């Protein structure tokens, strides 16, 4: 079956532009995560959804970052007024259920955002 | 708060040699532990995980890791490196327990190079 897909794979934005990054999780997966991976660093947690509910947004770096998952499947990460420091790979992951961390997170290929 | 330290941002081995990638964690309670591999332009793939039970965990592609609580370590090993093992490896932790939803905290990553 299909894995986690993300689009676009690459995005170049001029500073100040708004961008929207899409994640299609594996069908039926309850949990959805967004991570930010800066160049040469490990991924860092941004936000978590359980179905359509955003239960944790503690990792969002500023109020310019907004995420939604309105129907409990596809999710969109939106960045307003992009800044150069937003340049990174944005990873989406989904897992089957909640209840401990023993459910494997399946990662998408990421969207590489470059802000010029 | 949890944290992960991977010793050595770059490790180079010869084909057929032992692979040892080091990971130490900091956590107030024993966490769940993971190793992920990332090939260029691809998402993260789970190699292995430790949750409970046997402290020596075997994963895919001949990798294994041992959880040592007294040393707060979870080092990744493979007896004989193959050229296809060249990639970036990430150690990660998450909070254990039924109320956890599995948010991952990653180390900085170790790039493994395999020489013929």
Tab-separated table of C-alpha atoms in Angstrom:
chain	number	residue	atom	x	y	z
A	1	UNK	CA	0.000	0.000	0.000
A	2	UNK	CA	0.942	3.643	-0.280
A	3	UNK	CA	3.111	5.238	2.352
A	4	UNK	CA	3.047	8.777	3.657
A	5	UNK	CA	3.235	11.306	0.854
A	6	UNK	CA	4.111	14.979	1.015
A	7	UNK	CA	3.797	17.769	-1.499
A	8	UNK	CA	5.456	19.702	-2.846
A	9	UNK	CA	8.793	17.928	-2.480
A	10	UNK	CA	10.647	21.190	-2.988
A	11	UNK	CA	9.492	24.743	-2.406
A	12	UNK	CA	11.363	27.978	-2.928
A	13	UNK	CA	9.746	31.011	-1.383
A	14	UNK	CA	10.767	34.614	-1.243
A	15	UNK	CA	11.027	36.068	2.222
A	16	UNK	CA	7.633	37.293	3.320
A	17	UNK	CA	5.609	34.856	1.216
A	18	UNK	CA	3.125	32.427	2.691
A	19	UNK	CA	3.559	28.687	2.008
A	20	UNK	CA	1.390	25.618	2.507
A	21	UNK	CA	2.843	22.139	2.856
A	22	UNK	CA	0.627	19.082	2.465
A	23	UNK	CA	0.823	15.668	4.112
A	24	UNK	CA	-1.193	12.601	3.095
A	25	UNK	CA	-0.844	10.020	5.868
A	26	UNK	CA	-1.351	6.307	5.548
A	27	UNK	CA	-5.067	5.585	5.356
A	28	UNK	CA	-6.572	4.825	8.749
A	29	UNK	CA	-3.694	6.212	10.768
A	30	UNK	CA	-4.985	8.086	13.781
A	31	UNK	CA	-1.836	9.944	14.770
A	32	UNK	CA	-0.041	12.534	12.646
A	33	UNK	CA	3.149	14.398	13.477
A	34	UNK	CA	5.056	17.273	11.889
A	35	UNK	CA	8.792	17.661	12.404
A	36	UNK	CA	11.268	20.289	11.213
A	37	UNK	CA	14.761	19.208	10.179
A	38	UNK	CA	17.305	21.988	9.732
A	39	UNK	CA	20.413	21.315	7.678
A	40	UNK	CA	22.787	19.034	9.540
A	41	UNK	CA	20.412	18.536	12.461
A	42	UNK	CA	18.036	15.881	13.672
A	43	UNK	CA	14.298	16.362	13.220
A	44	UNK	CA	12.545	18.469	15.844
A	45	UNK	CA	8.926	18.039	16.847
A	46	UNK	CA	6.493	20.727	15.726
A	47	UNK	CA	2.960	19.498	16.355
A	48	UNK	CA	0.753	16.426	16.838
A	49	UNK	CA	-2.772	15.507	15.749
A	50	UNK	CA	-4.973	12.721	16.972
A	51	UNK	CA	-7.576	12.438	14.241
A	52	UNK	CA	-8.662	16.055	13.678
A	53	UNK	CA	-7.692	17.287	17.139
A	54	UNK	CA	-4.408	19.142	17.510
A	55	UNK	CA	-3.325	17.904	20.918
A	56	UNK	CA	0.186	19.327	21.051
A	57	UNK	CA	1.566	22.364	19.257
A	58	UNK	CA	4.339	23.069	21.695
A	59	UNK	CA	7.053	22.790	19.038
A	60	UNK	CA	5.729	25.416	16.646
A	61	UNK	CA	8.469	28.083	16.641
A	62	UNK	CA	6.224	31.112	16.249
A	63	UNK	CA	2.663	32.203	15.591
A	64	UNK	CA	3.545	32.320	11.907
A	65	UNK	CA	3.264	28.540	11.886
A	66	UNK	CA	-0.176	26.982	11.712
A	67	UNK	CA	-1.250	23.377	11.137
A	68	UNK	CA	-4.609	21.770	10.535
A	69	UNK	CA	-6.140	18.369	9.868
A	70	UNK	CA	-9.831	19.198	9.456
A	71	UNK	CA	-11.160	15.766	8.488
A	72	UNK	CA	-8.686	13.662	10.370
A	73	UNK	CA	-6.740	12.583	7.316
A	74	UNK	CA	-4.800	15.083	5.157
A	75	UNK	CA	-2.874	17.734	7.067
A	76	UNK	CA	-1.522	21.094	5.994
A	77	UNK	CA	1.302	23.035	7.615
A	78	UNK	CA	1.120	26.705	6.778
A	79	UNK	CA	3.904	29.213	7.312
A	80	UNK	CA	3.035	32.871	7.012
A	81	UNK	CA	5.502	35.630	6.130
A	82	UNK	CA	8.361	33.167	5.665
A	83	UNK	CA	11.791	34.062	7.039
A	84	UNK	CA	15.199	32.687	6.089
A	85	UNK	CA	15.373	30.756	9.345
A	86	UNK	CA	12.334	28.770	8.202
A	87	UNK	CA	14.488	27.052	5.554
A	88	UNK	CA	14.462	23.357	6.461
A	89	UNK	CA	13.011	19.999	5.531
A	90	UNK	CA	9.534	19.535	6.936
A	91	UNK	CA	8.732	15.904	7.714
A	92	UNK	CA	5.336	14.400	8.272
A	93	UNK	CA	4.807	11.068	10.026
A	94	UNK	CA	1.744	8.997	10.810
A	95	UNK	CA	1.096	6.071	13.104
A	96	UNK	CA	-1.750	3.660	13.508
A	97	UNK	CA	-2.958	4.517	16.985
A	98	UNK	CA	-2.201	6.058	20.326
A	99	UNK	CA	-1.447	4.482	23.648
A	100	UNK	CA	2.244	4.355	24.315
A	101	UNK	CA	4.966	4.834	21.775
A	102	UNK	CA	5.117	1.316	20.451
A	103	UNK	CA	3.285	2.168	17.275
A	104	UNK	CA	5.824	2.844	14.571
A	105	UNK	CA	5.826	6.269	12.991
A	106	UNK	CA	5.992	6.110	9.202
A	107	UNK	CA	7.707	9.119	7.692
A	108	UNK	CA	7.107	10.839	4.400
A	109	UNK	CA	9.965	11.999	2.161
A	110	UNK	CA	9.683	15.563	3.396
A	111	UNK	CA	9.276	18.975	1.812
A	112	UNK	CA	12.482	20.949	1.433
A	113	UNK	CA	11.661	24.635	1.932
A	114	UNK	CA	14.194	27.239	0.871
A	115	UNK	CA	13.474	30.862	1.712
A	116	UNK	CA	15.469	33.366	-0.343
B	1	UNK	CA	12.709	16.787	29.487
B	2	UNK	CA	14.357	14.186	27.310
B	3	UNK	CA	17.489	14.594	25.228
B	4	UNK	CA	19.658	12.452	22.984
B	5	UNK	CA	23.375	12.733	22.270
B	6	UNK	CA	24.989	10.943	19.362
B	7	UNK	CA	28.760	10.837	19.696
B	8	UNK	CA	30.418	11.457	16.359
B	9	UNK	CA	28.674	13.300	13.558
B	10	UNK	CA	30.647	11.278	11.004
B	11	UNK	CA	31.789	7.663	11.194
B	12	UNK	CA	33.829	6.008	8.468
B	13	UNK	CA	34.419	2.260	8.198
B	14	UNK	CA	35.724	-0.186	5.631
B	15	UNK	CA	33.400	-2.650	3.971
B	16	UNK	CA	33.238	-5.749	6.167
B	17	UNK	CA	34.300	-3.928	9.328
B	18	UNK	CA	32.291	-3.514	12.521
B	19	UNK	CA	29.863	-0.605	12.631
B	20	UNK	CA	29.378	1.116	16.003
B	21	UNK	CA	27.216	4.224	16.296
B	22	UNK	CA	26.896	5.674	19.779
B	23	UNK	CA	23.793	7.070	21.429
B	24	UNK	CA	23.272	8.292	24.989
B	25	UNK	CA	20.027	9.626	26.319
B	26	UNK	CA	18.819	11.686	29.227
B	27	UNK	CA	15.400	11.004	30.678
B	28	UNK	CA	13.792	11.103	34.101
B	29	UNK	CA	12.302	7.667	33.480
B	30	UNK	CA	13.433	4.883	31.159
B	31	UNK	CA	12.122	5.863	27.747
B	32	UNK	CA	11.358	3.997	24.585
B	33	UNK	CA	14.383	4.049	22.261
B	34	UNK	CA	14.639	3.985	18.489
B	35	UNK	CA	17.156	4.007	15.672
B	36	UNK	CA	16.147	5.420	12.298
B	37	UNK	CA	18.056	5.494	9.011
B	38	UNK	CA	17.733	8.213	6.398
B	39	UNK	CA	18.922	7.786	2.832
B	40	UNK	CA	19.362	10.895	0.657
B	41	UNK	CA	16.063	12.487	-0.353
B	42	UNK	CA	14.087	9.841	1.490
B	43	UNK	CA	12.101	9.769	4.695
B	44	UNK	CA	13.233	8.174	7.912
B	45	UNK	CA	12.958	4.404	8.149
B	46	UNK	CA	12.786	2.553	11.455
B	47	UNK	CA	15.715	0.178	11.997
B	48	UNK	CA	14.808	-1.088	15.456
B	49	UNK	CA	13.210	-0.105	18.735
B	50	UNK	CA	13.386	-0.926	22.415
B	51	UNK	CA	10.248	-0.712	24.522
B	52	UNK	CA	10.357	-3.382	27.224
B	53	UNK	CA	11.777	-6.837	27.728
B	54	UNK	CA	15.027	-8.086	26.247
B	55	UNK	CA	17.642	-5.364	26.233
B	56	UNK	CA	19.357	-6.620	23.069
B	57	UNK	CA	17.181	-5.665	20.128
B	58	UNK	CA	17.612	-6.933	16.596
B	59	UNK	CA	16.480	-4.884	13.641
B	60	UNK	CA	16.480	-4.890	9.892
B	61	UNK	CA	19.536	-5.183	7.651
B	62	UNK	CA	21.579	-6.984	10.323
B	63	UNK	CA	21.641	-4.114	12.824
B	64	UNK	CA	21.193	-4.538	16.556
B	65	UNK	CA	21.309	-2.332	19.630
B	66	UNK	CA	21.600	-2.917	23.338
B	67	UNK	CA	19.780	-0.893	25.972
B	68	UNK	CA	22.054	-0.307	28.978
B	69	UNK	CA	20.118	1.472	31.679
B	70	UNK	CA	23.141	1.971	33.948
B	71	UNK	CA	24.991	3.742	31.137
B	72	UNK	CA	21.891	5.438	29.664
B	73	UNK	CA	23.072	4.185	26.282
B	74	UNK	CA	21.561	2.555	23.216
B	75	UNK	CA	24.471	2.010	20.821
B	76	UNK	CA	23.829	0.630	17.328
B	77	UNK	CA	26.071	-2.099	15.918
B	78	UNK	CA	26.448	-4.251	12.845
B	79	UNK	CA	29.160	-6.919	12.645
B	80	UNK	CA	30.038	-6.373	8.995
B	81	UNK	CA	29.425	-3.158	7.075
B	82	UNK	CA	28.050	-3.198	3.565
B	83	UNK	CA	28.307	-0.428	1.012
B	84	UNK	CA	24.522	-0.080	1.099
B	85	UNK	CA	24.695	0.880	4.794
B	86	UNK	CA	26.041	4.316	3.898
B	87	UNK	CA	23.385	6.738	5.155
B	88	UNK	CA	22.567	9.002	8.079
B	89	UNK	CA	21.447	7.378	11.306
B	90	UNK	CA	19.338	8.954	14.014
B	91	UNK	CA	18.807	7.816	17.577
B	92	UNK	CA	15.503	8.895	19.128
B	93	UNK	CA	13.582	8.577	22.372
B	94	UNK	CA	9.977	8.931	23.377
B	95	UNK	CA	8.169	8.852	26.667
B	96	UNK	CA	7.019	5.434	27.752
B	97	UNK	CA	3.603	4.702	29.123
B	98	UNK	CA	0.004	4.395	28.072
B	99	UNK	CA	-0.669	8.115	28.038
B	100	UNK	CA	2.178	8.865	25.672
B	101	UNK	CA	1.341	9.502	22.051
B	102	UNK	CA	4.860	8.848	20.854
B	103	UNK	CA	6.426	12.256	20.238
B	104	UNK	CA	10.044	11.609	19.248
B	105	UNK	CA	13.128	13.501	20.404
B	106	UNK	CA	16.015	12.925	17.997
B	107	UNK	CA	19.763	13.131	18.251
B	108	UNK	CA	21.819	15.193	15.811
B	109	UNK	CA	22.494	12.255	13.532
B	110	UNK	CA	25.590	10.316	12.484
B	111	UNK	CA	26.611	10.066	8.842
B	112	UNK	CA	28.045	6.619	8.117
B	113	UNK	CA	30.488	6.299	5.232
B	114	UNK	CA	31.552	2.846	4.034
B	115	UNK	CA	34.785	2.534	2.047
B	116	UNK	CA	35.417	-0.357	-0.346
